[in-house]
Coordinates of C-alpha atoms in Angstrom, one line a residue:
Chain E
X27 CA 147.0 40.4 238.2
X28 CA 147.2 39.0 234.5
X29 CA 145.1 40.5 231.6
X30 CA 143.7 38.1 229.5
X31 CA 142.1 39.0 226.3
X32 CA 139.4 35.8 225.2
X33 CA 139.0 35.4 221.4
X34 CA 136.4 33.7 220.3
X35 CA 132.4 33.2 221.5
X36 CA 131.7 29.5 221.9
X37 CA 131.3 27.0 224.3
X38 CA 135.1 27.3 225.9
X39 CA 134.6 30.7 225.5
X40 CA 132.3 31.2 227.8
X41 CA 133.3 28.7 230.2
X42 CA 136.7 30.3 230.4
X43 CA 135.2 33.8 231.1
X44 CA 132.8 32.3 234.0
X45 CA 135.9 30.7 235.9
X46 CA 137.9 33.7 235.4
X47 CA 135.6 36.3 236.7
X48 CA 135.5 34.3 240.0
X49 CA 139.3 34.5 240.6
X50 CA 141.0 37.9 241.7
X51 CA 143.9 37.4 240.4
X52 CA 142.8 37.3 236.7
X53 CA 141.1 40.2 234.9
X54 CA 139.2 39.4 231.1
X55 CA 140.0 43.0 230.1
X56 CA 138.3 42.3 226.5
X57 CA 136.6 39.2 224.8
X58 CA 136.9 38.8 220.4
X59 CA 134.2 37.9 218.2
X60 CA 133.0 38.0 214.8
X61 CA 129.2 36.3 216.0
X62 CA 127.6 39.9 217.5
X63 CA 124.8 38.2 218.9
X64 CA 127.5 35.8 220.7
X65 CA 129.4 38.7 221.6
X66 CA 126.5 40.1 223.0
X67 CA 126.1 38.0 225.8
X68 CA 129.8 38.3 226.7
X69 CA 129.2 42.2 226.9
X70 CA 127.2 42.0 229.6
X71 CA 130.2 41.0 231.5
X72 CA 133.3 42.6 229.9
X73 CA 134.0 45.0 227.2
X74 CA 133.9 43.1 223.6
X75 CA 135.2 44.4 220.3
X76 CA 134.8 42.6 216.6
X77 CA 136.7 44.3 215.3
X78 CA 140.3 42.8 214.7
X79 CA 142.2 46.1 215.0
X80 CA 141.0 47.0 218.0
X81 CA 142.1 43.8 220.6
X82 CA 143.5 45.5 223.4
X83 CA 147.1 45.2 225.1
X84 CA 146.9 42.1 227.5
X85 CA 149.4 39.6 229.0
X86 CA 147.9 36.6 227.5
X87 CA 145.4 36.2 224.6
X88 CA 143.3 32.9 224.5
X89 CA 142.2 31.9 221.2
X90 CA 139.0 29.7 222.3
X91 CA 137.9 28.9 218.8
X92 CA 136.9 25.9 216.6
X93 CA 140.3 24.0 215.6
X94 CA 140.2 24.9 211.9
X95 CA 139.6 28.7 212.5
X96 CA 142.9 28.5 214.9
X97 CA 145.3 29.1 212.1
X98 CA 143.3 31.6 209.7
X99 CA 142.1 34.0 213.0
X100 CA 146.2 33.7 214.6
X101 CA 147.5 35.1 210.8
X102 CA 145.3 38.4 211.0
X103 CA 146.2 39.3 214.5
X104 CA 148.5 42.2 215.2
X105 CA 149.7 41.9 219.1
X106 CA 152.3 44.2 219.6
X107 CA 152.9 42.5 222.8
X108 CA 151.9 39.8 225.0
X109 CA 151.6 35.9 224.7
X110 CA 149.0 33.7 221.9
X111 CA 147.9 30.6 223.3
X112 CA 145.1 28.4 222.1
X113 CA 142.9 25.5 224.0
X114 CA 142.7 23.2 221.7
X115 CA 143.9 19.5 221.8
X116 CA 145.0 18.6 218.3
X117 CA 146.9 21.4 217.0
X118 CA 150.4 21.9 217.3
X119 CA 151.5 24.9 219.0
X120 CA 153.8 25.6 216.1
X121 CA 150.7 26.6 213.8
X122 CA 150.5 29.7 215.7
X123 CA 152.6 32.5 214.0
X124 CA 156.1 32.5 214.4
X125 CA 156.3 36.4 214.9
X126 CA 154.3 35.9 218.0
X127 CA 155.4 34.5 221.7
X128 CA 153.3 31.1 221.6
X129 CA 151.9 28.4 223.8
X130 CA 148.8 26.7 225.2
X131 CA 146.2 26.5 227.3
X132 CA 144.3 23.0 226.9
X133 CA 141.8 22.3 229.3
X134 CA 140.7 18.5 229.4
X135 CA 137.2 18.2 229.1
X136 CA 134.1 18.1 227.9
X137 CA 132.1 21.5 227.9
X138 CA 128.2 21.4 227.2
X139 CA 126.1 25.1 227.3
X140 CA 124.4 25.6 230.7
X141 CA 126.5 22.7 232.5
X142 CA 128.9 24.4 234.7
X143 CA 132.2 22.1 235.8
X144 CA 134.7 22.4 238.3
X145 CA 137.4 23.7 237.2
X146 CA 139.6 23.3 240.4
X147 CA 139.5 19.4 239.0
X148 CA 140.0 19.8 235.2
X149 CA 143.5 19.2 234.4
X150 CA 145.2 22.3 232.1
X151 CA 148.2 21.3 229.9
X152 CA 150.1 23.7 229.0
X153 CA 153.1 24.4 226.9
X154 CA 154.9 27.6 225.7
X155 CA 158.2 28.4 224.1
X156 CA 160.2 29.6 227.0
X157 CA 160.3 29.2 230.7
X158 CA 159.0 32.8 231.4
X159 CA 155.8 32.0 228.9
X160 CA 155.7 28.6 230.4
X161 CA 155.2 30.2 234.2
X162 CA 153.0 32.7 233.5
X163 CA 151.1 30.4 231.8
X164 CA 151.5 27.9 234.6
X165 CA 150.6 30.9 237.1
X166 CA 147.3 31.7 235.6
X167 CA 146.1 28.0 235.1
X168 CA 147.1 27.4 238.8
X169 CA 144.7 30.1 239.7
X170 CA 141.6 28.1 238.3
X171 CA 142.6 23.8 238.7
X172 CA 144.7 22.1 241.3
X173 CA 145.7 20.0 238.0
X174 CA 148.4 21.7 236.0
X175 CA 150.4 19.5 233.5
X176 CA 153.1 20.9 231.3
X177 CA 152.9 19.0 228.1
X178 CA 154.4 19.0 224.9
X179 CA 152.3 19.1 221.7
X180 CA 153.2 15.5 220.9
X181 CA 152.3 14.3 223.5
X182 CA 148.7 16.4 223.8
X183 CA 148.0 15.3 220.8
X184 CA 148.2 11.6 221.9
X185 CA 146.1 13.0 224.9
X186 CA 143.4 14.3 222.5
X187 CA 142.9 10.8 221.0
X188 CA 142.7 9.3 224.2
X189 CA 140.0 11.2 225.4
X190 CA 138.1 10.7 221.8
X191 CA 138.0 7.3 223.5
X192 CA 137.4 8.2 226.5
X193 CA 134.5 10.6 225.8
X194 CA 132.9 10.9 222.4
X195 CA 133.3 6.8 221.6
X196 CA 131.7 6.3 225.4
X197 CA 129.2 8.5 224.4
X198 CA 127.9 6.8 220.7
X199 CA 127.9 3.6 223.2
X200 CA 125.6 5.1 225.0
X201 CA 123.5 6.9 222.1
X202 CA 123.2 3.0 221.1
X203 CA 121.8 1.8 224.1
X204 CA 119.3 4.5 224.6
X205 CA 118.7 4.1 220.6
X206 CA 118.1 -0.3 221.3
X207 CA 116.0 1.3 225.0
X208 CA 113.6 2.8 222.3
X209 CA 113.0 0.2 219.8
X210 CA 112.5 -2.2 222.4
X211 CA 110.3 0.5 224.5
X212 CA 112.2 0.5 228.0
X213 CA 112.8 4.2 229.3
X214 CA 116.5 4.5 228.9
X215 CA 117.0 6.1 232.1
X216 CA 116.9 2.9 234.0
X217 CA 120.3 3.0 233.2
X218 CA 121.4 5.9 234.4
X219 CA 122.9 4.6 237.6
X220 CA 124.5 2.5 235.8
X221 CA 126.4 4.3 233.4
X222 CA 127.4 6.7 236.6
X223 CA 129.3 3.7 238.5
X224 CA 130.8 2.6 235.5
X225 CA 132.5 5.8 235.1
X226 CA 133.1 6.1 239.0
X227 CA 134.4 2.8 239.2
X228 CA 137.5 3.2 237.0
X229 CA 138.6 6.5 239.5
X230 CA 139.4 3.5 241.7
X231 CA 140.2 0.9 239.5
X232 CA 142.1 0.1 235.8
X233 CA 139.2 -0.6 233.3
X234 CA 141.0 -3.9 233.0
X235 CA 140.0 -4.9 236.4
X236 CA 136.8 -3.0 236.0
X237 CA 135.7 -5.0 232.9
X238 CA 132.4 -7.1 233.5
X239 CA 130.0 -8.9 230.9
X240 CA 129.7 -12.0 228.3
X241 CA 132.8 -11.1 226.3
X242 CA 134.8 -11.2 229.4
X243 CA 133.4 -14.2 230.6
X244 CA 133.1 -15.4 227.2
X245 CA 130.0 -16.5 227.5
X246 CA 129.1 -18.0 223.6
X247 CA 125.4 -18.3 225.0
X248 CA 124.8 -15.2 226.1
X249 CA 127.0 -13.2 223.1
X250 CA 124.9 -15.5 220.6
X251 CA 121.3 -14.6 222.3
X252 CA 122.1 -10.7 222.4
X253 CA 123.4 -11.1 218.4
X254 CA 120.0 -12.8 217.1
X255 CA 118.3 -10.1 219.6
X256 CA 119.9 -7.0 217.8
X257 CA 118.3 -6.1 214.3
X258 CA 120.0 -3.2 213.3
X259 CA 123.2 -3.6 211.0
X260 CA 125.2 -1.2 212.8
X261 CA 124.6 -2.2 216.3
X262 CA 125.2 -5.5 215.1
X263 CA 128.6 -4.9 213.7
X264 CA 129.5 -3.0 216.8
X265 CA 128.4 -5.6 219.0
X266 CA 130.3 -8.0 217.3
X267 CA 133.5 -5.9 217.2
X268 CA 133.6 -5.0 220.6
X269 CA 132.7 -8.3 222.2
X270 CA 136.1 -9.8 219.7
X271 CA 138.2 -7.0 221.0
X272 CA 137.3 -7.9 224.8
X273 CA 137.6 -11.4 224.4
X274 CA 140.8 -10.7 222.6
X275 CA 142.2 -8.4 225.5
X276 CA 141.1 -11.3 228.0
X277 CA 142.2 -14.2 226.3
X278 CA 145.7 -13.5 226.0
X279 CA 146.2 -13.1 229.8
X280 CA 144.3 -16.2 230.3
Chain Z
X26 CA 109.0 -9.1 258.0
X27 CA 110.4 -10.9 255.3
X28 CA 112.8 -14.1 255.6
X29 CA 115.5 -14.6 253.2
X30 CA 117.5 -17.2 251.7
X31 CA 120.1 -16.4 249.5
X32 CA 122.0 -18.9 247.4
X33 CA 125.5 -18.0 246.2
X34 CA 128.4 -16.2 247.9
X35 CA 129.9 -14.1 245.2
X36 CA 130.1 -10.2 244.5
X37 CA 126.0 -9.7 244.2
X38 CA 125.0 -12.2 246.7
X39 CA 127.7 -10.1 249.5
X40 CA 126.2 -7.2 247.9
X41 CA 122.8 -7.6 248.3
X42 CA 123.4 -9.5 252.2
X43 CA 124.8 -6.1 253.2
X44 CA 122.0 -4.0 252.2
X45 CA 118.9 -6.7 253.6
X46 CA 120.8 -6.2 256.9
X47 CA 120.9 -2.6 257.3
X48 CA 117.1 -2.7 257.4
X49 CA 114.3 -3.6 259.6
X50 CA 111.6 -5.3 257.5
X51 CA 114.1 -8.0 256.4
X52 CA 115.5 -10.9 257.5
X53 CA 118.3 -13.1 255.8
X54 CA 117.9 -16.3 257.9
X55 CA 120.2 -18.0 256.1
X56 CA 123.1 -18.2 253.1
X57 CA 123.5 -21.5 251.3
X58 CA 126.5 -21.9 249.2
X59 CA 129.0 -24.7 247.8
X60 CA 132.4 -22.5 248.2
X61 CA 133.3 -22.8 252.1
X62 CA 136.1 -20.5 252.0
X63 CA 133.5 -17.3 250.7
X64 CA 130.7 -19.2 252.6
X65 CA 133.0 -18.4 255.6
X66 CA 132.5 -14.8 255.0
X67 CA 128.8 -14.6 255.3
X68 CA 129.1 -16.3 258.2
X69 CA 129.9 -13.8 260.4
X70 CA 126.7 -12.0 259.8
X71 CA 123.9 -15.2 259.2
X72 CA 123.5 -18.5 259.6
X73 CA 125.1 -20.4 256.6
X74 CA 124.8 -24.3 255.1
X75 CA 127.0 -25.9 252.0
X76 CA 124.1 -28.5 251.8
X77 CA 121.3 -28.1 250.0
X78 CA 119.3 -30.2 252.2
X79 CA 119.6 -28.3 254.9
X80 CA 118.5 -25.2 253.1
X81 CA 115.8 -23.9 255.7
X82 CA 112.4 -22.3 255.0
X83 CA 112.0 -18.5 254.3
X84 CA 109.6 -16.5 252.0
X85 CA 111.6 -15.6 249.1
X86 CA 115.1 -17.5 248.0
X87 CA 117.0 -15.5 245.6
X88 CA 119.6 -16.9 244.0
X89 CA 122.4 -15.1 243.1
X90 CA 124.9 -17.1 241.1
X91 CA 126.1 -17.4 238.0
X92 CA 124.1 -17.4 234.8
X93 CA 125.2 -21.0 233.8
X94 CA 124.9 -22.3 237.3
X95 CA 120.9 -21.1 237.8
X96 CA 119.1 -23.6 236.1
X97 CA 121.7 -26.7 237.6
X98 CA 121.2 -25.6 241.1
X99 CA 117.8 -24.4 241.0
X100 CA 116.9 -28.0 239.7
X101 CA 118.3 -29.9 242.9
X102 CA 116.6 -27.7 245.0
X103 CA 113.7 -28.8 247.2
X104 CA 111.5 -26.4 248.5
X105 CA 108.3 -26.6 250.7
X106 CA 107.3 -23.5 249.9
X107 CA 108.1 -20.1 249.3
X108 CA 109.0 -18.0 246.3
X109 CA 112.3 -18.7 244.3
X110 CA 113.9 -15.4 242.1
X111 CA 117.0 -15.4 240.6
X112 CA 118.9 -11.9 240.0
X113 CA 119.8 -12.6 235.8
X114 CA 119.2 -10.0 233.7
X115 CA 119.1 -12.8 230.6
X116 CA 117.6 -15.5 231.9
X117 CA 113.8 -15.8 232.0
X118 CA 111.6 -16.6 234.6
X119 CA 110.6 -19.8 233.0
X120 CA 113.9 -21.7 233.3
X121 CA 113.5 -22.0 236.9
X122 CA 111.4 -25.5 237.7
X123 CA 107.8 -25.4 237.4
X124 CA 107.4 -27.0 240.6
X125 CA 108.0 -23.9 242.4
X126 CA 106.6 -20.8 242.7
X127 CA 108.8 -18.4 240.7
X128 CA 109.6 -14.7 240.2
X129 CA 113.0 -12.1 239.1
X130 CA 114.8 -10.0 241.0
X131 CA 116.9 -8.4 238.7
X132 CA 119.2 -5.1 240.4
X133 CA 120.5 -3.3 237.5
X134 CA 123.9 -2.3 238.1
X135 CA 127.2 -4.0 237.9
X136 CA 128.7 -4.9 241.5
X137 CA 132.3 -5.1 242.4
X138 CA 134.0 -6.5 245.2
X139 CA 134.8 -3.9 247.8
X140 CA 132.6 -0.9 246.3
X141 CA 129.8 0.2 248.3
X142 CA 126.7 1.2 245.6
X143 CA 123.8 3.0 247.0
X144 CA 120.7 0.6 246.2
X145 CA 118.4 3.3 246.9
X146 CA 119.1 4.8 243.3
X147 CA 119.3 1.1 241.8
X148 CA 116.3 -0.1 239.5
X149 CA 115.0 -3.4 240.4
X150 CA 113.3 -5.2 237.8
X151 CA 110.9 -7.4 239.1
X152 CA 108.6 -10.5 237.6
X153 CA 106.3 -13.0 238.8
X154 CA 103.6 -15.7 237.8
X155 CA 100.9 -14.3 240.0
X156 CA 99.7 -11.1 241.9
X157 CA 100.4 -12.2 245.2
X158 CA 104.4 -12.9 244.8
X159 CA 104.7 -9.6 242.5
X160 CA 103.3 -7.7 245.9
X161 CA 105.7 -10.0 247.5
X162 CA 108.7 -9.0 245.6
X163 CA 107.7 -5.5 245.4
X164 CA 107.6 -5.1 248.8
X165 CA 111.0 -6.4 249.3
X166 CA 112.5 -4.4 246.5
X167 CA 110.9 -1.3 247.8
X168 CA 112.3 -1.6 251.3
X169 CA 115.6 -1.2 249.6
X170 CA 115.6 0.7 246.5
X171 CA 113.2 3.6 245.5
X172 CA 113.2 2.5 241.7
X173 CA 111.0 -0.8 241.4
X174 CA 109.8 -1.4 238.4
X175 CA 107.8 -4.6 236.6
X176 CA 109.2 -6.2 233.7
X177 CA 108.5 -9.5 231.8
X178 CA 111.4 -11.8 231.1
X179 CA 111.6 -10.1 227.0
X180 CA 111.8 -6.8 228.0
X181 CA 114.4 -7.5 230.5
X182 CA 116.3 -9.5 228.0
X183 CA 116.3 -6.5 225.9
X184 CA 117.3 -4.4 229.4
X185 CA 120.7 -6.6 229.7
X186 CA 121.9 -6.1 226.0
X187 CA 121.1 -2.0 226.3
X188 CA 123.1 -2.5 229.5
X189 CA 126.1 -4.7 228.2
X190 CA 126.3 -1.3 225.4
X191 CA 126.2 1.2 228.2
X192 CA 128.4 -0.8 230.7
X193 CA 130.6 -3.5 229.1
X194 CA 131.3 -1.9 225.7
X195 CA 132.0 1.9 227.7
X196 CA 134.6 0.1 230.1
X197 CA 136.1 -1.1 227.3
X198 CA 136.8 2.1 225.5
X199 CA 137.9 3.1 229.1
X200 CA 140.4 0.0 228.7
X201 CA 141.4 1.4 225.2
X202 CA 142.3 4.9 226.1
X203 CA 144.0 3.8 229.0
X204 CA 146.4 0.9 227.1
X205 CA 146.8 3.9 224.2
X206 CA 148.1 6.0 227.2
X207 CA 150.5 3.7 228.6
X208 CA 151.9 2.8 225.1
X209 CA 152.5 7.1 224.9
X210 CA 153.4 7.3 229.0
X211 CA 150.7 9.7 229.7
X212 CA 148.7 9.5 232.9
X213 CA 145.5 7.8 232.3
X214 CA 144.3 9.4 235.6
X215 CA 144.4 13.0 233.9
X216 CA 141.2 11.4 231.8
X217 CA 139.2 11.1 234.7
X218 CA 137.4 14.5 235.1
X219 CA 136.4 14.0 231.5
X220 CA 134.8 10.1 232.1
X221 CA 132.9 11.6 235.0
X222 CA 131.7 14.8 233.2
X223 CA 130.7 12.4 230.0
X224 CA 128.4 9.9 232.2
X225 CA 127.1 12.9 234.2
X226 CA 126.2 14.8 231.4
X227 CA 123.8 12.4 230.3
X228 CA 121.8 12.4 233.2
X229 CA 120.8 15.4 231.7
X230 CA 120.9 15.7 228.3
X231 CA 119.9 12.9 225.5
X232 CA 123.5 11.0 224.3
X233 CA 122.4 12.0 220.8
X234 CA 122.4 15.5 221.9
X235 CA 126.1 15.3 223.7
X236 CA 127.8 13.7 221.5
X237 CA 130.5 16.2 220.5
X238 CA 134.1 15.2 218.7
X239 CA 135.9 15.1 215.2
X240 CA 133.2 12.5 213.8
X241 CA 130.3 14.4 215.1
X242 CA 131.6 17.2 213.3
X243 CA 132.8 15.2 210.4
X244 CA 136.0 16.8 211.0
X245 CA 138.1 15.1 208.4
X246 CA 141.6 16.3 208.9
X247 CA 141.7 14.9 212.8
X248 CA 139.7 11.3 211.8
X249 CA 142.8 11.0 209.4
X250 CA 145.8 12.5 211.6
X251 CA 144.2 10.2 214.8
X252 CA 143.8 6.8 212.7
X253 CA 147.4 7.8 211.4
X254 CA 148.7 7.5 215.5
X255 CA 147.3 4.8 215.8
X256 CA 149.6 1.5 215.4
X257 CA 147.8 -1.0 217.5
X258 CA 145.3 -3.0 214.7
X259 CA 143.0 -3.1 216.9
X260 CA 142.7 0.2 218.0
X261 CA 142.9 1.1 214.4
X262 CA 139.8 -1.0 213.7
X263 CA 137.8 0.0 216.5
X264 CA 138.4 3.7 215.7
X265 CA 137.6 3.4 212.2
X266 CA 134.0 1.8 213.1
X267 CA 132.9 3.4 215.6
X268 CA 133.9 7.3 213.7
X269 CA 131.4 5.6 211.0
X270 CA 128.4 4.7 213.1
X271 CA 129.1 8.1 214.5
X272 CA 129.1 9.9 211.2
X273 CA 126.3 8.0 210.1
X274 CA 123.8 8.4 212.9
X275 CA 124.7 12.6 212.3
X276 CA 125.0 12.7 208.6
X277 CA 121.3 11.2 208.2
X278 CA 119.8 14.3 210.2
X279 CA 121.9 16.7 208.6

């Protein structure tokens, strides 16, 4: 059985706590807070405390908190024992305090209130400072995804701008199409089915392969049509970008 | 029943071949097409001619080639009757020859060789000049999706562009992460979970409202330390950009 002690109330937070509670072989024996009303919800669960001084005694503590509280919250703790990790993709796990035993615990994805995700498919990386850390910390992220990684904080970093790409830039791309689907009136949902294959198809396939459209093909027509069609500065400039970087990637291997 | 003709033999053409045969209430009697090797494909299933004078009579033909090649082969066509669609998402109705009786068939998603979509969930935008070949088309479309809906040649201009932003542009930032990946030797695959999850997620929930990442937050520090890993120019550029529409579309409802 490993104790884990949760600090912090958010999104990952709370996500962490559900996938834990469903596993035996992990107990939450206490979740951190400063937000009471955040903490509340937790409580109905596990006991809660928000009060620094009184963290319990736990094998691991997971510090699930926004990435510029990481540093500040780590400082103030007083863990006589046990290991500090934190889940976040773009600090090194050097930050933590040296006096502690450190590592990390970075899920890869993309957690939204109310949406629950499989966690058996989520890849964890994780890192720590010696091997022991590294397979305890490798034995409780086995117990929740079939995907564990051990990576080092270089390299997660890299990992954390990738899926900025991946994800959030992905996402404003399709924020501008359902922002163009309203001016022009068309419900944007239409493409809903869409935007699933896309995704599906490159689970199959390298994006390069994948890649369809007028900059591909470099069509001039069609590129010129859709750039008199698009009114808006910054759609325009993003169109125009885009479309040069794909005919770029295409026309070299031409 | 309805009798058939498609013209073309590439990815949507095979695509839309396979699901007219798996039902009832339609009949491809034939395939016309000027590439004998991929005519020889179609063959196996219908009757199939590489001259256009031997293209035989049906109810609808839908042609299903290129954008630049509609408009050439449409105007050597000579039909006796019956209703010719093409399947464009940019090109309108009107640049098929008056002659003929004409209408769209437009199935928005993007089709690749060897992936089996599931037309059901696929909107078909359809178009004609009168009543009578609208309740024409819409009964065809409706035999093999469950999302037919009437557009006019603008608003399915309009469709395309939101579609190249969904589609084109999103594979391309797939393209991105995955060429920033090989350049650090991390798996692209581990980025998978997190695609899916991002295009799911808006099924749900408007993109403005998932949009999560350093520029939604503004988060200063990571925008610098990302654009600082990135060498490639164009990766560079792209970030930059696209961190700005970002900002800007959140900063102006702050």
């Amino acid at each position: 059985m490993i104790n884990v002690v949760i600090l912090g109330t958010g999104n990952v937070a709370k996500h962490l706590l559900d996938v834990f509670m469903t596993h035996d072989g992990i107990k939450v024996v206490q979740v951190y807070g400063r937000n009471q009303k955040a903490l509340s919800v937790f409580g109905k669960f596990v006991p809660t405390t928000s009060e620094i001084s009184k963290i319990i005694l736990a094998d691991i503590y997971i510090m699930a908190v926004s990435d510029d509280a990481i540093v500040e919250i780590a400082s103030r703790l007083d863990l006589k024992e046990g290991l500090l990790v934190h889940t976040s993709g773009s600090i090194p796990m050097k930050s933590l305090p040296k006096k502690n035993r450190r590592g990390i615990f970075y899920p890869l994805q993309t957690f939204t209130v109310g949406r629950t995700v499989d966690f058996k498919e989520i890849p964890i990386c994780i890192e720590a400072e010696n091997d022991q850390d590294y397979g305890l910390l490798k034995q409780l992220a086995s117990i929740i995804s079939n995907k564990v990684v051990g990576m080092d904080s270089k390299q997660r970093k890299s990992l954390h701008l990738a899926a900025v790409m991946a994800n959030n830039f992905t996402n404003h791309m399709y924020f501008l199409s359902n922002e163009f689907c309203e001016q022009k009136g068309i419900p944007f949902d239409l493409l809903h089915p869409l935007i699933k294959e896309t995704a599906h198809k490159i689970q199959d396939l390298a994006p390069y392969e994948a890649q369809t459209g007028p900059a591909r093909r470099n069509d001039k027509g069609t590129l010129k049509k859709h750039l008199a069609q698009l009114k808006n500065k910054n759609h325009k400039e993003l169109y125009r970008l885009l479309s040069k970087s794909i005919r770029k990637t295409y026309g070299k291997k031409l």
